Amino acid sequence: MAVVEKTEGKSESRPFEADVAKLLHLMVHSVYSDKSVFLRELIANAADACERLRYEAIANPALLGQEPDNDTKLRITVALDPQGKSLAVEDNGIGMSRDEMIEALGTIARSGTKAFLDKIEATRGAAEAAAEASPLIGRFGVGFYSAFMVAERVDVISRRAGTEEAWQWASEGKGEFAVSPAAATAAPRRGTRVVLHLMDDARDYTERFRIEQLIKAQSGHVPVPISIVDKPGAAPEEITDGAALWAKPKSEIKPADYVDFYRSIAGMFDEPALTLHYRAEGRQDYTTLFFVPSTRPFDLFDPDRKGRIKLYVKRVFITDDADILPRYLRFVRGLVDSADLPLNVSREKIQESPLLAAIRKSATGRVLSELERLAEKEPQNFAKIWDVFGAVLKEGIYEDFERRDALLKLARFKTTVGDDWRSLKDYVGALKTNQTAIYYLTGDDLRRLKTSPHLEGFRARGVEVLLLPDPVDTFWVMPGVSFDGKPFKSVTQGAADLALIPLLDAKGQAGADIAESVKQFLAFLKNTLGDAVAEVRASERLTDSAVCLVAPESGPDRALEKLLASAGRLNSASKPILEVNPRHKLVVALADLPGSERAFKEDAAHLLFDEARMLEGDRPADVKLFSDRLSRVLERSLGSSS
Ligand code: ADP
């Protein structure tokens, strides 16, 4: 937290943190058509503030009960002033001290917002950035600062629970904000009032009917009651009751209620792809309401991203940081409300509770079994989830030993067969005669994987190969992982063991003897390339291409090897094996050249090696030598044809 000197009595201007300034610029220039999200964001903040107070009041009841009239009922009020062109969202929650205000409303804490900015940064020019950001603002919600989409000035007046002093924060969203003490009479007795001085084209946000509809649609299930005051001096009228949706019987909840609730707690604008609401009774009594989103958040792969499951105990919000689901389910949103966890201990203690560990275990199992059920009953819908979150779920295969089999069963893959997702069950059901392994190819680009020469011998035998383009794939396919008793085997590693599997087309003469001249040419290649390769050998996996690189039988496969080497995690990168297609026309012709063509053959040897490297997405070993050799070979071909 920023350490700030107290400057009693006077107003003080401060610049926004650079990221906030960028974000505000986008807000002000946004052409996003549904600016109403600002109201959802402000109400969400107000509800959080009420829930935080409810929690702090467990240890310190005076915080809730200290008002003169003992108004302990937490509430949110949206006050409209059509004449004054303003809208205020007020809560009697935890409030903010001066320092908290400066920290919270001058910097950006959420990783999602930072990731959002990084994405927009890539776009050059303010106008383009604003255009690109516009549709995304609504999808991902960017918190408090979204107020500046509709307001030309925002005042925040707040009094922290348990303190006397009140502070005012004010900004026009143009690079700086001012903080000053607020007159006691102008401030809420406890909590925060956010006042939006609306832009001319946003005046209709003072219309009662419109606001009531918006609140019901966007924030109808916020667990704090919301009232409207439709003009200064009017009596507040409650329009949502703040009842916890998850505590209601399922039969009373409409699908649209779930969608609204999901949007308001997740700050998302999509429809959940899966909703899981159940009450566990017996040894543990708790209610779970989980949602799987249908779009991918920006920060899904941010290493700091935490789980997003809120923990409640008997309707009291405890924390949104409770690690209820494992990391590989970090895309699941929602909450757990326990009836058994102790309320009167610290958050940390609750986290360590064996009761919570038991909830964690059963909730994780339940999410996976629900996904499995969906995969069986509604494969299309499951495929949509897999499209978006499959890369994250696969992390579980190596992280969660206990549930590895369940995750392997869930996993879907692109393969050399068709374009649809295939399960391992599909794969194993289509094994070829004598096929004993599940073959895979890892890399970083599905299109390049599909054209890899390593696949040729497998295609020629109709052997399916899993194509694994995600970074996580290099890690989970490790030794020891198997499915249905079949080990996983990289097609870029070791000898291909394909000889025993019959070819689809008997003309592909595998096993036919290799010409003596080709055998000598292989020895010549090894001699010429020297230490750059571990071995040069005839290939069983190639049918159309002349060459490819493979990794030795033991140790990492080609993709993992390259990854470890580039991360500096490998002391001595093992040398690749150059496999040569002994029946390829080019290879046979080179092998048949007379001894007098030695220089040309050497050029060809290096070029073949470079070709194999480039097929894996690498550069030639030495770009200058490569281009010299290529020129010589081209010149010769022109010379011989003229
Ligand atoms: P987020 O809510 O995701 O943290 P916001 O930009 O919406 O991001 O809000 C920033 C911070 O400002 C909040 O985390 C909170 O600390 C503080 N804040 C915003 N509104 C209120 C409020 N009504 N009462 C207390 N604190 C608030």
Coordinates of C-alpha atoms in Angstrom, one line a residue, residues 113-515:
T113 CA -7.6 -6.0 -16.2
K114 CA -3.8 -6.0 -16.6
A115 CA -4.0 -8.8 -19.1
F116 CA -6.8 -7.0 -20.9
L117 CA -4.6 -3.9 -21.2
D118 CA -1.7 -6.0 -22.4
K119 CA -3.9 -7.3 -25.2
I120 CA -5.1 -3.9 -26.2
E121 CA -1.5 -2.5 -26.0
A122 CA -0.6 -4.6 -29.0
T123 CA -3.0 -2.4 -31.0
R124 CA -1.3 0.7 -32.4
G125 CA -3.1 4.1 -32.1
A126 CA -5.5 5.3 -29.5
A127 CA -8.5 5.1 -31.8
E128 CA -7.8 1.6 -32.8
A129 CA -7.1 0.6 -29.2
A130 CA -10.4 2.0 -28.1
A131 CA -12.2 0.3 -31.0
E132 CA -10.6 -3.0 -30.1
A133 CA -11.3 -2.6 -26.4
S134 CA -14.9 -1.6 -26.8
P135 CA -16.6 -5.0 -27.3
L136 CA -14.3 -6.5 -24.7
I137 CA -15.2 -4.1 -22.0
G138 CA -18.6 -5.5 -21.8
R139 CA -17.4 -9.1 -21.9
F140 CA -14.9 -8.8 -19.1
G141 CA -16.0 -5.9 -17.0
V142 CA -13.2 -3.6 -15.8
G143 CA -14.5 -2.6 -12.4
F144 CA -14.8 0.8 -10.9
Y145 CA -13.2 2.6 -13.8
S146 CA -16.0 1.7 -16.1
A147 CA -17.9 4.6 -14.5
F148 CA -16.0 6.9 -16.7
M149 CA -17.8 5.5 -19.8
V150 CA -20.9 7.5 -18.7
A151 CA -19.6 10.1 -16.2
E152 CA -17.7 13.3 -16.8
R153 CA -16.8 13.4 -13.1
V154 CA -16.9 10.8 -10.3
D155 CA -16.9 11.6 -6.6
V156 CA -16.3 8.9 -4.1
I157 CA -17.1 9.7 -0.5
S158 CA -16.3 7.1 2.1
R159 CA -16.1 6.5 5.8
R160 CA -14.4 3.3 6.9
A161 CA -16.4 1.2 9.4
G162 CA -15.2 2.0 12.9
T163 CA -13.7 5.4 12.1
E164 CA -14.9 8.9 12.4
E165 CA -13.2 10.7 9.5
A166 CA -14.6 10.7 6.0
W167 CA -12.8 11.2 2.8
Q168 CA -13.6 12.3 -0.7
W169 CA -12.0 11.2 -3.9
A170 CA -12.8 13.0 -7.1
S171 CA -11.7 12.7 -10.7
E172 CA -12.6 13.6 -14.2
G173 CA -10.7 10.5 -15.4
K174 CA -8.1 12.6 -17.1
G175 CA -4.8 11.5 -15.6
E176 CA -5.3 12.6 -12.0
F177 CA -7.6 12.5 -9.0
A178 CA -7.9 14.6 -5.9
V179 CA -8.4 13.5 -2.3
S180 CA -9.7 15.7 0.4
P181 CA -11.4 15.4 3.8
A182 CA -15.2 15.2 3.5
A183 CA -17.6 17.1 5.6
A184 CA -19.1 14.8 8.2
T185 CA -22.6 15.7 7.1
A186 CA -22.0 15.1 3.5
A187 CA -20.6 11.6 4.0
P188 CA -22.4 8.3 4.6
R189 CA -22.4 7.3 8.2
R190 CA -20.6 4.2 7.3
G191 CA -19.6 2.9 3.9
T192 CA -19.2 4.5 0.5
R193 CA -21.1 6.7 -1.9
V194 CA -20.0 6.8 -5.5
V195 CA -21.5 9.7 -7.3
L196 CA -21.5 9.8 -11.1
H197 CA -22.0 13.2 -12.8
L198 CA -23.4 11.9 -16.0
M199 CA -22.4 13.0 -19.5
D200 CA -25.1 14.6 -21.5
D201 CA -25.7 11.5 -23.6
A202 CA -26.0 9.3 -20.5
R203 CA -28.8 11.3 -18.9
D204 CA -31.2 8.5 -19.2
Y205 CA -29.4 6.7 -16.4
T206 CA -31.5 8.9 -14.1
E207 CA -34.7 7.4 -15.3
R208 CA -36.2 5.2 -12.6
F209 CA -37.8 2.6 -14.8
R210 CA -34.6 2.1 -16.8
I211 CA -32.5 1.7 -13.7
E212 CA -34.9 -0.7 -12.0
Q213 CA -34.8 -2.9 -15.1
L214 CA -31.1 -2.8 -15.3
I215 CA -30.6 -3.7 -11.7
K216 CA -33.0 -6.6 -11.9
A217 CA -31.4 -7.9 -15.0
Q218 CA -27.8 -7.4 -14.1
S219 CA -27.7 -7.5 -10.3
G220 CA -30.9 -9.2 -9.3
H221 CA -29.2 -11.9 -7.3
V222 CA -26.6 -9.8 -5.5
P223 CA -26.7 -11.1 -1.9
V224 CA -27.4 -7.6 -0.5
P225 CA -30.8 -6.0 -0.9
I226 CA -30.9 -3.0 -3.4
S227 CA -33.2 0.0 -3.2
I228 CA -33.8 2.9 -5.5
V229 CA -34.3 6.5 -4.5
D230 CA -35.8 8.1 -7.6
K231 CA -35.3 11.7 -6.8
P232 CA -33.6 13.6 -4.0
G233 CA -35.6 13.4 -0.8
A234 CA -37.8 10.4 -2.0
A235 CA -38.1 7.3 0.2
P236 CA -36.0 4.3 -0.7
E237 CA -37.9 1.5 -2.4
E238 CA -36.4 -2.0 -2.2
I239 CA -36.4 -3.7 -5.6
T240 CA -34.3 -6.8 -4.9
D241 CA -34.3 -8.7 -1.6
G242 CA -30.7 -9.9 -1.3
A243 CA -31.7 -13.5 -0.8
A244 CA -29.0 -15.9 -1.6
L245 CA -29.9 -17.5 -4.9
W246 CA -27.9 -20.6 -4.1
A247 CA -29.8 -21.3 -0.9
K248 CA -33.2 -21.4 -2.7
P249 CA -34.6 -24.8 -3.8
K250 CA -33.6 -25.6 -7.4
S251 CA -37.2 -25.8 -8.4
E252 CA -37.7 -22.1 -7.7
I253 CA -34.8 -21.0 -9.8
K254 CA -35.3 -20.3 -13.5
P255 CA -32.4 -20.8 -16.0
A256 CA -32.3 -17.0 -16.6
D257 CA -31.7 -16.5 -12.8
Y258 CA -28.7 -18.6 -13.0
V259 CA -27.4 -16.7 -16.0
D260 CA -27.9 -13.4 -14.3
F261 CA -26.2 -14.6 -11.1
Y262 CA -23.3 -16.0 -13.0
R263 CA -22.8 -12.7 -14.8
S264 CA -22.9 -10.7 -11.7
I265 CA -20.5 -12.8 -9.7
A266 CA -18.2 -13.6 -12.5
G267 CA -18.2 -10.2 -14.1
M268 CA -18.7 -11.9 -17.4
F269 CA -21.2 -11.4 -20.2
D270 CA -21.4 -14.8 -21.8
E271 CA -23.7 -17.7 -21.0
P272 CA -22.3 -20.3 -18.7
A273 CA -21.6 -23.5 -20.7
L274 CA -22.3 -25.6 -17.6
T275 CA -24.1 -24.8 -14.4
L276 CA -23.7 -27.1 -11.4
H277 CA -25.9 -26.4 -8.3
Y278 CA -26.2 -29.0 -5.6
R279 CA -26.4 -29.4 -1.9
A280 CA -24.2 -32.0 -0.2
E281 CA -25.6 -33.4 2.9
G282 CA -24.4 -36.1 5.3
R283 CA -21.0 -35.8 7.0
Q284 CA -20.6 -32.4 5.5
D285 CA -23.4 -30.0 4.8
Y286 CA -22.6 -27.5 2.0
T287 CA -24.1 -26.0 -1.1
T288 CA -22.2 -25.5 -4.3
L289 CA -23.0 -23.3 -7.3
F290 CA -20.4 -23.6 -10.0
F291 CA -20.4 -22.3 -13.6
V292 CA -18.1 -23.2 -16.5
P293 CA -17.9 -20.1 -18.7
S294 CA -18.2 -20.4 -22.4
T295 CA -15.4 -17.8 -23.2
R296 CA -11.8 -17.8 -22.2
P297 CA -10.7 -15.0 -19.8
F298 CA -7.6 -13.1 -20.7
D299 CA -5.6 -14.1 -17.7
L300 CA -6.2 -17.9 -17.9
F301 CA -2.6 -18.6 -18.4
D302 CA -1.3 -15.9 -16.0
P303 CA 0.8 -17.7 -13.5
D304 CA -0.6 -15.5 -10.7
R305 CA -4.1 -16.2 -11.6
K306 CA -5.9 -17.8 -8.6
G307 CA -9.0 -19.8 -8.5
R308 CA -12.2 -17.9 -8.6
I309 CA -14.5 -19.7 -6.2
K310 CA -16.0 -17.7 -3.4
L311 CA -16.2 -19.3 0.0
Y312 CA -19.2 -18.6 2.2
V313 CA -20.0 -19.9 5.6
K314 CA -23.7 -19.8 6.4
R315 CA -24.3 -17.1 3.8
V316 CA -21.4 -15.0 5.1
F317 CA -18.8 -14.3 2.5
I318 CA -15.3 -15.4 3.8
T319 CA -12.9 -15.2 0.9
D320 CA -12.6 -15.6 -2.9
D321 CA -9.1 -17.0 -2.4
A322 CA -9.8 -20.3 -0.7
D323 CA -8.3 -22.7 -3.3
I324 CA -11.4 -24.8 -3.4
L325 CA -10.7 -26.3 -6.8
P326 CA -7.3 -27.3 -8.1
R327 CA -5.4 -25.0 -10.5
Y328 CA -6.4 -26.9 -13.6
L329 CA -10.1 -26.0 -12.8
R330 CA -9.3 -22.3 -12.4
F331 CA -11.7 -21.4 -15.1
V332 CA -14.7 -22.5 -13.0
R333 CA -16.6 -19.7 -11.3
G334 CA -19.0 -19.7 -8.5
L335 CA -19.2 -20.4 -4.8
V336 CA -19.3 -22.9 -2.0
D337 CA -21.4 -22.2 1.1
S338 CA -20.6 -24.4 4.1
A339 CA -22.9 -24.9 7.1
D340 CA -20.1 -26.6 9.1
L341 CA -17.0 -24.5 8.9
P342 CA -16.3 -22.3 12.0
L343 CA -17.1 -18.6 11.4
N344 CA -15.2 -17.3 14.4
V345 CA -11.7 -18.1 13.3
S346 CA -9.4 -16.4 10.9
R347 CA -9.5 -16.9 7.1
E348 CA -6.2 -18.6 7.3
K349 CA -7.5 -21.1 9.9
I350 CA -10.5 -21.8 7.8
Q351 CA -8.3 -22.6 4.8
E352 CA -6.4 -25.1 6.8
S353 CA -9.5 -26.8 8.2
P354 CA -9.8 -30.5 7.4
L355 CA -13.5 -29.8 6.7
L356 CA -12.4 -27.5 3.8
A357 CA -10.0 -30.2 2.6
A358 CA -12.9 -32.6 2.4
I359 CA -15.1 -30.1 0.5
R360 CA -12.2 -29.5 -1.9
K361 CA -11.9 -33.2 -2.6
S362 CA -15.6 -33.9 -3.1
A363 CA -16.2 -30.7 -5.1
T364 CA -13.3 -31.4 -7.5
G365 CA -14.6 -35.0 -8.0
R366 CA -18.1 -33.6 -8.7
V367 CA -16.9 -31.1 -11.3
L368 CA -15.0 -33.8 -13.1
S369 CA -17.9 -36.3 -13.0
E370 CA -20.3 -33.6 -14.2
L371 CA -18.0 -32.9 -17.1
E372 CA -17.8 -36.6 -17.9
R373 CA -21.5 -36.8 -17.8
L374 CA -21.8 -33.9 -20.3
A375 CA -19.1 -35.5 -22.5
E376 CA -21.3 -38.6 -22.7
K377 CA -24.7 -37.1 -23.0
E378 CA -24.0 -33.9 -24.9
P379 CA -20.8 -34.3 -26.7
Q380 CA -21.3 -31.2 -28.8
N381 CA -21.6 -29.0 -25.7
F382 CA -18.7 -30.7 -24.0
A383 CA -16.6 -30.1 -27.2
K384 CA -17.2 -26.4 -26.8
I385 CA -15.9 -26.5 -23.3
W386 CA -12.9 -28.5 -24.4
D387 CA -12.2 -26.0 -27.2
V388 CA -11.9 -23.2 -24.7
F389 CA -10.5 -24.9 -21.5
G390 CA -9.0 -28.2 -22.7
A391 CA -5.4 -26.8 -22.5
V392 CA -6.0 -26.0 -18.9
L393 CA -7.7 -29.3 -18.0
K394 CA -4.7 -31.1 -19.4
E395 CA -2.5 -29.6 -16.8
G396 CA -4.3 -31.8 -14.4
I397 CA -3.0 -34.9 -16.1
Y398 CA 0.4 -34.3 -14.6
E399 CA -0.6 -32.3 -11.5
D400 CA -3.3 -34.5 -10.1
F401 CA -2.0 -38.0 -10.0
E402 CA -5.1 -39.3 -8.2
R403 CA -7.5 -38.1 -10.9
R404 CA -5.2 -38.8 -13.9
D405 CA -7.4 -41.5 -15.3
A406 CA -10.5 -39.5 -15.0
L407 CA -8.8 -36.6 -16.8
L408 CA -7.4 -38.8 -19.5
K409 CA -10.9 -40.1 -20.1
L410 CA -12.2 -36.6 -20.4
A411 CA -9.4 -35.4 -22.7
R412 CA -10.1 -34.8 -26.4
F413 CA -7.6 -34.6 -29.1
K414 CA -7.1 -33.5 -32.7
T415 CA -5.6 -36.5 -34.5
T416 CA -4.5 -37.5 -38.0
V417 CA -8.1 -38.9 -38.4
G418 CA -10.6 -36.3 -39.4
D419 CA -11.1 -32.9 -37.9
D420 CA -13.3 -33.7 -34.9
W421 CA -12.2 -34.1 -31.3
R422 CA -11.3 -37.7 -30.5
S423 CA -11.2 -39.3 -27.1
L424 CA -8.6 -41.9 -26.1
K425 CA -11.4 -44.4 -26.0
D426 CA -12.0 -43.6 -29.7
Y427 CA -8.3 -44.0 -30.3
V428 CA -7.8 -47.3 -28.6
G429 CA -10.9 -48.6 -30.4
A430 CA -9.2 -48.0 -33.7
L431 CA -5.8 -49.6 -33.0
K432 CA -4.2 -51.4 -35.9
T433 CA -3.0 -55.0 -35.9
N434 CA 0.2 -55.2 -33.8
Q435 CA -0.1 -51.6 -32.6
T436 CA 0.9 -51.5 -28.9
A437 CA 1.3 -47.8 -28.2
I438 CA -0.7 -44.5 -28.5
Y439 CA 1.3 -42.4 -30.8
Y440 CA 1.6 -38.6 -30.5
L441 CA 3.3 -35.7 -32.1
T442 CA 3.9 -32.5 -30.1
G443 CA 4.7 -29.0 -31.4
D444 CA 3.3 -25.5 -31.4
D445 CA 1.2 -25.3 -34.4
L446 CA -1.6 -27.7 -35.4
R447 CA -1.2 -27.0 -39.1
R448 CA 2.5 -27.7 -39.1
L449 CA 2.0 -30.8 -37.0
K450 CA -0.4 -32.1 -39.7
T451 CA 2.3 -31.8 -42.4
S452 CA 5.1 -33.3 -40.4
P453 CA 7.1 -35.9 -42.2
H454 CA 7.2 -38.0 -39.1
L455 CA 3.6 -38.9 -39.7
E456 CA 4.1 -40.5 -43.1
G457 CA 4.9 -44.0 -42.1
F458 CA 1.9 -43.9 -39.7
R459 CA -0.4 -42.6 -42.3
A460 CA 0.7 -45.3 -44.8
R461 CA -0.3 -47.9 -42.2
G462 CA -3.5 -46.1 -41.2
V463 CA -2.1 -45.7 -37.6
E464 CA -3.8 -42.7 -35.9
V465 CA -1.5 -40.1 -34.3
L466 CA -2.6 -37.6 -31.7
L467 CA -1.6 -34.1 -32.6
L468 CA -0.7 -32.1 -29.5
P469 CA -0.1 -28.4 -30.1
D470 CA -0.5 -26.9 -26.6
P471 CA 2.6 -26.0 -24.5
V472 CA 1.2 -28.2 -21.7
D473 CA 1.3 -31.3 -23.9
T474 CA 5.0 -31.6 -23.8
F475 CA 4.7 -32.2 -20.0
W476 CA 1.9 -34.5 -19.4
V477 CA 2.9 -37.2 -22.0
M478 CA 5.7 -38.4 -19.7
P479 CA 6.9 -41.9 -19.2
G480 CA 4.5 -43.8 -17.0
V481 CA 1.4 -42.2 -18.3
S482 CA -0.8 -44.8 -20.1
F483 CA -4.4 -45.3 -21.1
D484 CA -6.0 -48.7 -21.1
G485 CA -2.6 -50.3 -20.6
K486 CA -1.2 -48.6 -23.7
P487 CA 1.9 -46.3 -23.2
F488 CA 2.1 -43.0 -25.0
K489 CA 4.9 -42.9 -27.6
S490 CA 6.3 -39.9 -29.5
V491 CA 6.6 -40.3 -33.2
T492 CA 9.7 -38.2 -33.1
Q493 CA 11.5 -40.5 -30.8
G494 CA 13.4 -43.8 -31.1
A495 CA 12.9 -46.3 -33.9
A496 CA 9.4 -46.2 -35.2
D497 CA 8.5 -49.9 -34.5
L498 CA 6.3 -49.8 -37.5
A499 CA 7.7 -52.8 -39.3
L500 CA 5.2 -55.2 -37.7
I501 CA 2.1 -53.1 -38.6
P502 CA 1.0 -53.9 -42.1
L503 CA 0.8 -51.2 -44.8
L504 CA -2.5 -50.2 -46.1
D505 CA -1.2 -50.4 -49.6
A506 CA 1.1 -53.4 -50.1
K507 CA 3.1 -51.6 -52.8
G508 CA 4.8 -49.5 -50.2
Q509 CA 7.8 -51.7 -50.1
A510 CA 8.7 -51.6 -46.4
G511 CA 11.2 -54.2 -45.3
A512 CA 12.5 -54.5 -48.9
D513 CA 16.3 -54.6 -48.9
I514 CA 18.1 -51.3 -48.9
A515 CA 20.5 -50.9 -51.8

